[in-house]
Coordinates of C-alpha atoms and ligand atoms in Angstrom, one line a residue:
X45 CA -11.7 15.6 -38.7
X46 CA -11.4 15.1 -35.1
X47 CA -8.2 12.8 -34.2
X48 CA -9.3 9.4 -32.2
X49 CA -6.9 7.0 -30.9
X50 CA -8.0 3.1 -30.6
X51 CA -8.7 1.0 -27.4
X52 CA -8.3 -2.7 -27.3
X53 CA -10.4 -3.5 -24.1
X54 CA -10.6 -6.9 -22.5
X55 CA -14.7 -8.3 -22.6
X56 CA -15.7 -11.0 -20.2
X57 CA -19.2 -11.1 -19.5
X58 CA -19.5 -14.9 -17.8
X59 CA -22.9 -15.7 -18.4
X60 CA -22.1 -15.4 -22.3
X61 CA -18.5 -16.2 -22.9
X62 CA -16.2 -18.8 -22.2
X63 CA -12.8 -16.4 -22.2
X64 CA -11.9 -13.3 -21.9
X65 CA -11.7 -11.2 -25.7
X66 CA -10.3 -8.1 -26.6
X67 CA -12.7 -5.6 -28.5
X68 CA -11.9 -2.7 -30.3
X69 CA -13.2 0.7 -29.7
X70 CA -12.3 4.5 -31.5
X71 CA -12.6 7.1 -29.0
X72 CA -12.1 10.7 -29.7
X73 CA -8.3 12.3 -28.5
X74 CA -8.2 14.8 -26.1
X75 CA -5.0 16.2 -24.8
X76 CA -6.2 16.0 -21.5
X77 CA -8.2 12.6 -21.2
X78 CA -7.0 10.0 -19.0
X79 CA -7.9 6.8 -19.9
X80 CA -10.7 6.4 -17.7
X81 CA -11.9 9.6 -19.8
X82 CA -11.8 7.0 -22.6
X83 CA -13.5 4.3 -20.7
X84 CA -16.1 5.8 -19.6
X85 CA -16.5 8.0 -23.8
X86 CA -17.0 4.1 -24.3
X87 CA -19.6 3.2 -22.0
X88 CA -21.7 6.3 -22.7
X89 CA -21.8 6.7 -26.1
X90 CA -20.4 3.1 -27.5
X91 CA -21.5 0.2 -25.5
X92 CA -23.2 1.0 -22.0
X93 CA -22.8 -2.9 -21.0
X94 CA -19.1 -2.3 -20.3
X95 CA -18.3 -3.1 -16.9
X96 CA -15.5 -1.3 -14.5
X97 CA -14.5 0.2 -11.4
X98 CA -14.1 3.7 -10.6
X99 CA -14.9 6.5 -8.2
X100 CA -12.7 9.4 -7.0
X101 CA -11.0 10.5 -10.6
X102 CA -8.4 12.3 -8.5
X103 CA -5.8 9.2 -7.4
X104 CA -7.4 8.4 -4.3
X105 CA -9.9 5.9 -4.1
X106 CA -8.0 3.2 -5.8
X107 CA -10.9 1.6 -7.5
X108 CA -9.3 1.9 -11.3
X109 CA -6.8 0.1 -11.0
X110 CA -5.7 -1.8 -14.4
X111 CA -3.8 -3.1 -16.9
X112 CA -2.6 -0.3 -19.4
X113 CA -0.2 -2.0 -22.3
X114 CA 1.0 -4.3 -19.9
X115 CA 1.4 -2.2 -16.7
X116 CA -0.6 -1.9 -13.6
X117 CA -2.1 1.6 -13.6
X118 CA -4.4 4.0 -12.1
X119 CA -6.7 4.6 -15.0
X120 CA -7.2 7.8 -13.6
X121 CA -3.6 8.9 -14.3
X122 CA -2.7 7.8 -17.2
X123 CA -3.1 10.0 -20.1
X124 CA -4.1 8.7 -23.7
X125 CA -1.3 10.9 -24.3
X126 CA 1.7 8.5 -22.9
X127 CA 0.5 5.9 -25.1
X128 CA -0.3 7.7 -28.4
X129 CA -0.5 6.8 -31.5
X130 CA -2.1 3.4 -30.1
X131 CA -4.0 0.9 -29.8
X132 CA -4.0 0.9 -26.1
X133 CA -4.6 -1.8 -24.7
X134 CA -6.7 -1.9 -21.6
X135 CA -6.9 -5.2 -19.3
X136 CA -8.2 -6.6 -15.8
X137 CA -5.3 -6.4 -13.0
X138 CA -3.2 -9.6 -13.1
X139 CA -4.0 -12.3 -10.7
X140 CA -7.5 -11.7 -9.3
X141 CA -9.9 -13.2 -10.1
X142 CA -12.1 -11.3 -12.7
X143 CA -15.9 -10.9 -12.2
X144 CA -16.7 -8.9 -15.0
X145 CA -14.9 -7.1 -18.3
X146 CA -12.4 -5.2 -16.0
X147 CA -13.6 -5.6 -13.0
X148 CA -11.5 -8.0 -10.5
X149 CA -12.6 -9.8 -7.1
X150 CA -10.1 -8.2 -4.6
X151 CA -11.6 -10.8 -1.7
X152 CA -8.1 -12.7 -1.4
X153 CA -6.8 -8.9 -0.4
X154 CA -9.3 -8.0 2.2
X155 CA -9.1 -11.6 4.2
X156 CA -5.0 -10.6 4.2
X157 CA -5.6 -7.5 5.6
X158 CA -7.6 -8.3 8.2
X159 CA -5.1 -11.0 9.1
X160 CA -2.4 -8.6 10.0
X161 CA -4.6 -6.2 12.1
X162 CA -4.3 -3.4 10.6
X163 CA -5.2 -1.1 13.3
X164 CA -3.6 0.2 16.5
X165 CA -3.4 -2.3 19.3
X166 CA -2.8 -1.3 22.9
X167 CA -2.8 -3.4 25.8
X168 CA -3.7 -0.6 28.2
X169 CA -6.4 1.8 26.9
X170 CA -5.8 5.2 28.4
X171 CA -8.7 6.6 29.8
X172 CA -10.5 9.5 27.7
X173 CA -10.3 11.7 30.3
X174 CA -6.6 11.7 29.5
X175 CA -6.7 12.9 26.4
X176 CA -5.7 12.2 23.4
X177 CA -2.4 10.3 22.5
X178 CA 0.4 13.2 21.2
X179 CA 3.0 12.5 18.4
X180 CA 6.3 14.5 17.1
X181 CA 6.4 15.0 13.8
X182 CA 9.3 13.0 13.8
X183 CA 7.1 9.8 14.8
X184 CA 4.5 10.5 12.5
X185 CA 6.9 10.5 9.3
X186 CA 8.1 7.0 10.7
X187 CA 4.6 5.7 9.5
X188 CA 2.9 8.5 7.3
X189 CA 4.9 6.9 4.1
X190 CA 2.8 3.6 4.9
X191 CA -0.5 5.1 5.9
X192 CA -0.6 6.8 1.9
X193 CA -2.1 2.9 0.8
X194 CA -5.2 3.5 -1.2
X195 CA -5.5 -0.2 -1.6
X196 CA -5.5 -0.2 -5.3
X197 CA -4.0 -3.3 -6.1
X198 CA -1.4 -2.6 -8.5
X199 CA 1.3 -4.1 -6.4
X200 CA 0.2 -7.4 -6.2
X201 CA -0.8 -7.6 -9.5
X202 CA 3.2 -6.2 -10.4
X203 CA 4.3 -9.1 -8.0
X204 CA 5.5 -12.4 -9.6
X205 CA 5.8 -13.9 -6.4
X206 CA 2.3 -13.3 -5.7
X207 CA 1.3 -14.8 -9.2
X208 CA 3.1 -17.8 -8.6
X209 CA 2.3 -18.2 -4.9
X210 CA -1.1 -16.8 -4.6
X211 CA -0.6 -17.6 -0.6
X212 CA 1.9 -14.8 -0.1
X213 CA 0.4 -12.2 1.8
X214 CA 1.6 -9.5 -0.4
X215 CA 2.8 -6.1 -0.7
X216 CA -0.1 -4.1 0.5
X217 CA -0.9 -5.9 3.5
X218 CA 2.9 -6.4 4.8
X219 CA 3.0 -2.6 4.2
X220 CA -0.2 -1.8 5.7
X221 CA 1.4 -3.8 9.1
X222 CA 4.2 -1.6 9.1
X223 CA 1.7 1.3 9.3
X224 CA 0.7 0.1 12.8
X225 CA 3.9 -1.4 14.1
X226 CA 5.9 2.3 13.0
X227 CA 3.0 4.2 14.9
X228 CA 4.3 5.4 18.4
X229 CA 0.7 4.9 19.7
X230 CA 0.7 0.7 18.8
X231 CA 1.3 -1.9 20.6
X232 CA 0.8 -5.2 18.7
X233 CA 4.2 -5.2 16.5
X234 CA 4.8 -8.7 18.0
X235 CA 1.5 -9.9 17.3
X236 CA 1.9 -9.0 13.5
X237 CA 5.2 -10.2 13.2
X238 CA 3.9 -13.9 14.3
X239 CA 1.6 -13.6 11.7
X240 CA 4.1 -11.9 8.9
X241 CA 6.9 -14.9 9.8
X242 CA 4.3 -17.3 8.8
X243 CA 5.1 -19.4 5.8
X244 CA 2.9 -17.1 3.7
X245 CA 4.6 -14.0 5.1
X246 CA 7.6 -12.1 4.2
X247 CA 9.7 -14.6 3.9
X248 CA 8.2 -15.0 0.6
X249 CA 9.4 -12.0 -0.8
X250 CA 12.9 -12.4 -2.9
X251 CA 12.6 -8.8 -3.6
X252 CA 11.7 -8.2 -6.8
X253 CA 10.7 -5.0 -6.0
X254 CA 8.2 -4.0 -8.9
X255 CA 5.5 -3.5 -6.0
X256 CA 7.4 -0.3 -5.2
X257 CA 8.1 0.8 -9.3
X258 CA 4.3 0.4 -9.7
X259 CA 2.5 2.2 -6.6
X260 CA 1.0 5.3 -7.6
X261 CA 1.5 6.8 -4.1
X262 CA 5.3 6.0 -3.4
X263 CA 4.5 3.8 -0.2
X264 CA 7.7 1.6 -1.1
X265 CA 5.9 -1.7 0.0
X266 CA 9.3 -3.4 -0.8
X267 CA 10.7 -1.3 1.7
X268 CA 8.6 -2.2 3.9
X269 CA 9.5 -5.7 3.7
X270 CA 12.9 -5.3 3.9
X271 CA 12.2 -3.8 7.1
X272 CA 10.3 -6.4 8.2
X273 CA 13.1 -8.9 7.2
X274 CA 15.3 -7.0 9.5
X275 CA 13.1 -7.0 12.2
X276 CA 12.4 -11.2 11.9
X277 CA 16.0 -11.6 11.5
X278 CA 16.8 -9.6 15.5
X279 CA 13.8 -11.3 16.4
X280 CA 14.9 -14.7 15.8
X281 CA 18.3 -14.2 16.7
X282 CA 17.5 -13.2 20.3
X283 CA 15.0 -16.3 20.8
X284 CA 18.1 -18.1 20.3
X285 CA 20.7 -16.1 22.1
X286 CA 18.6 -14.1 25.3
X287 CA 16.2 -15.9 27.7
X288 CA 12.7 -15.2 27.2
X289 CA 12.3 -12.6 29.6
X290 CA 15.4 -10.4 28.4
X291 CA 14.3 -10.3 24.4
Ligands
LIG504 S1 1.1 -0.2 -1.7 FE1 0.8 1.2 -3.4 S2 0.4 -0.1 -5.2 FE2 0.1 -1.4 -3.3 S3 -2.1 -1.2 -2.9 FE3 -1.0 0.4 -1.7 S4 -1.1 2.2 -3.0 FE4 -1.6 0.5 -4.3
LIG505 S1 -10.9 6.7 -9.8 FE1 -10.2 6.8 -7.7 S2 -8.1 6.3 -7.9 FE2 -8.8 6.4 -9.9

């Protein structure tokens, strides 16, 4: 007999249910099935009405991100295998809204994004005639860590802070900023930083540091607001030391 390992899969279809349920599949066990593999065995062959996000397969889209046992995950990368003999237990992310079965309402994230301008700023746009603006590969390490971000929401939903406070700005976004303000080419650090020493901002942050443990792409977003920490501190510490003109 082929060997099958359970799923406990959280249904919420709105326009029929109060609350969220669990409900219990058998899927087949394959060595090398990840647990979208399993997901989507259910979907197909078990219950087509089963609703969740996915696209790449390969780690880079970050559209699968749930709840496996307990822990944010790419459902893409984690093996039935890591969680044998089962149930595993398969959930919406923690603290979004959820629209559907395992699908979550990322809005709160985008409207933070945008807020810290996640793209380069200059004040003086070079003409093209100029060419194009050269880094070292020293300057592009200082950001590359940042820029690996596939947005897939695991960090926030590993973020207490952001569970209790659902105002902080998060990990993601605080460590998409530092993409910008790390990149030689940008200008707009101070502009961000305004934003980031907001009441919503960093400040926030009592360094948990589970955002960093759960990103699938090593981006460190608690790094990143340590960093930023840093950077307030100088900042605020020269506005009260140094005339305007010399900070
Ligand atoms: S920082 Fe990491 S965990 Fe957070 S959204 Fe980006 S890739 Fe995902
Ligand atoms: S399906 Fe794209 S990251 Fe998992």
């Amino acid at each position: 007999m082929q060997p099958a390992v359970t799923l406990r899969v959280t249904r919420y279809r709105p326009e029929q249910e109060s609350e969220p349920t669990l409900a219990t599949y058998e899927v087949p066990y394959r060595k090398d099935w990840v647990v979208l593999d399993a997901l989507n065995y259910i979907k197909d062959t078990l219950d087509g009405s089963l609703s969740f996000r996915w696209s790449c397969r390969m780690g880079v889209c970050g559209s699968c991100g749930m709840k496996v046992n307990g822990s944010p995950k790419l459902t893409c990368a984690s093996f039935l295998s890591d969680s044998l003999p089962g149930p595993i237990r398969v959930e919406p992310l923690d603290y979004f809204p959820v629209v559907r079965d395992l699908v979550v309402d990322m809005s709160d994230f985008m409207r933070k994004l945008k807020k810290v301008k996640p793209w380069i700023i200059r004040h003086d746009e070079r003409p093209l005639a100029e060419g194009e603006y050269l880094q070292t590969p020293d300057q592009l390490d200082a950001y590359k860590q940042f820029s690996m971000c596939i947005n897939c929401m695991l960090c926030y939903s590993a973020c207490p802070i952001y569970g209790l406070e659902p105002s902080f700005i998060g990990p993601a976004a605080i460590a998409l900023a530092q993409r910008y303000n790390m990149d030689s080419r940008d200008e707009g650090a101070p502009e961000r930083l305004e934003i980031l020493s907001e009441h919503d901002g960093i400040w926030q942050c009592t360094f948990v540091g589970e955002c960093t443990k759960v990103c699938p792409k090593h981006v460190d977003p608690a790094g990143a607001i340590q960093q930023y920490k840093l950077t307030g501190a100088i900042h605020w510490l020269k506005s009260l030391l140094l005339p305007r003109g010399a900070r």
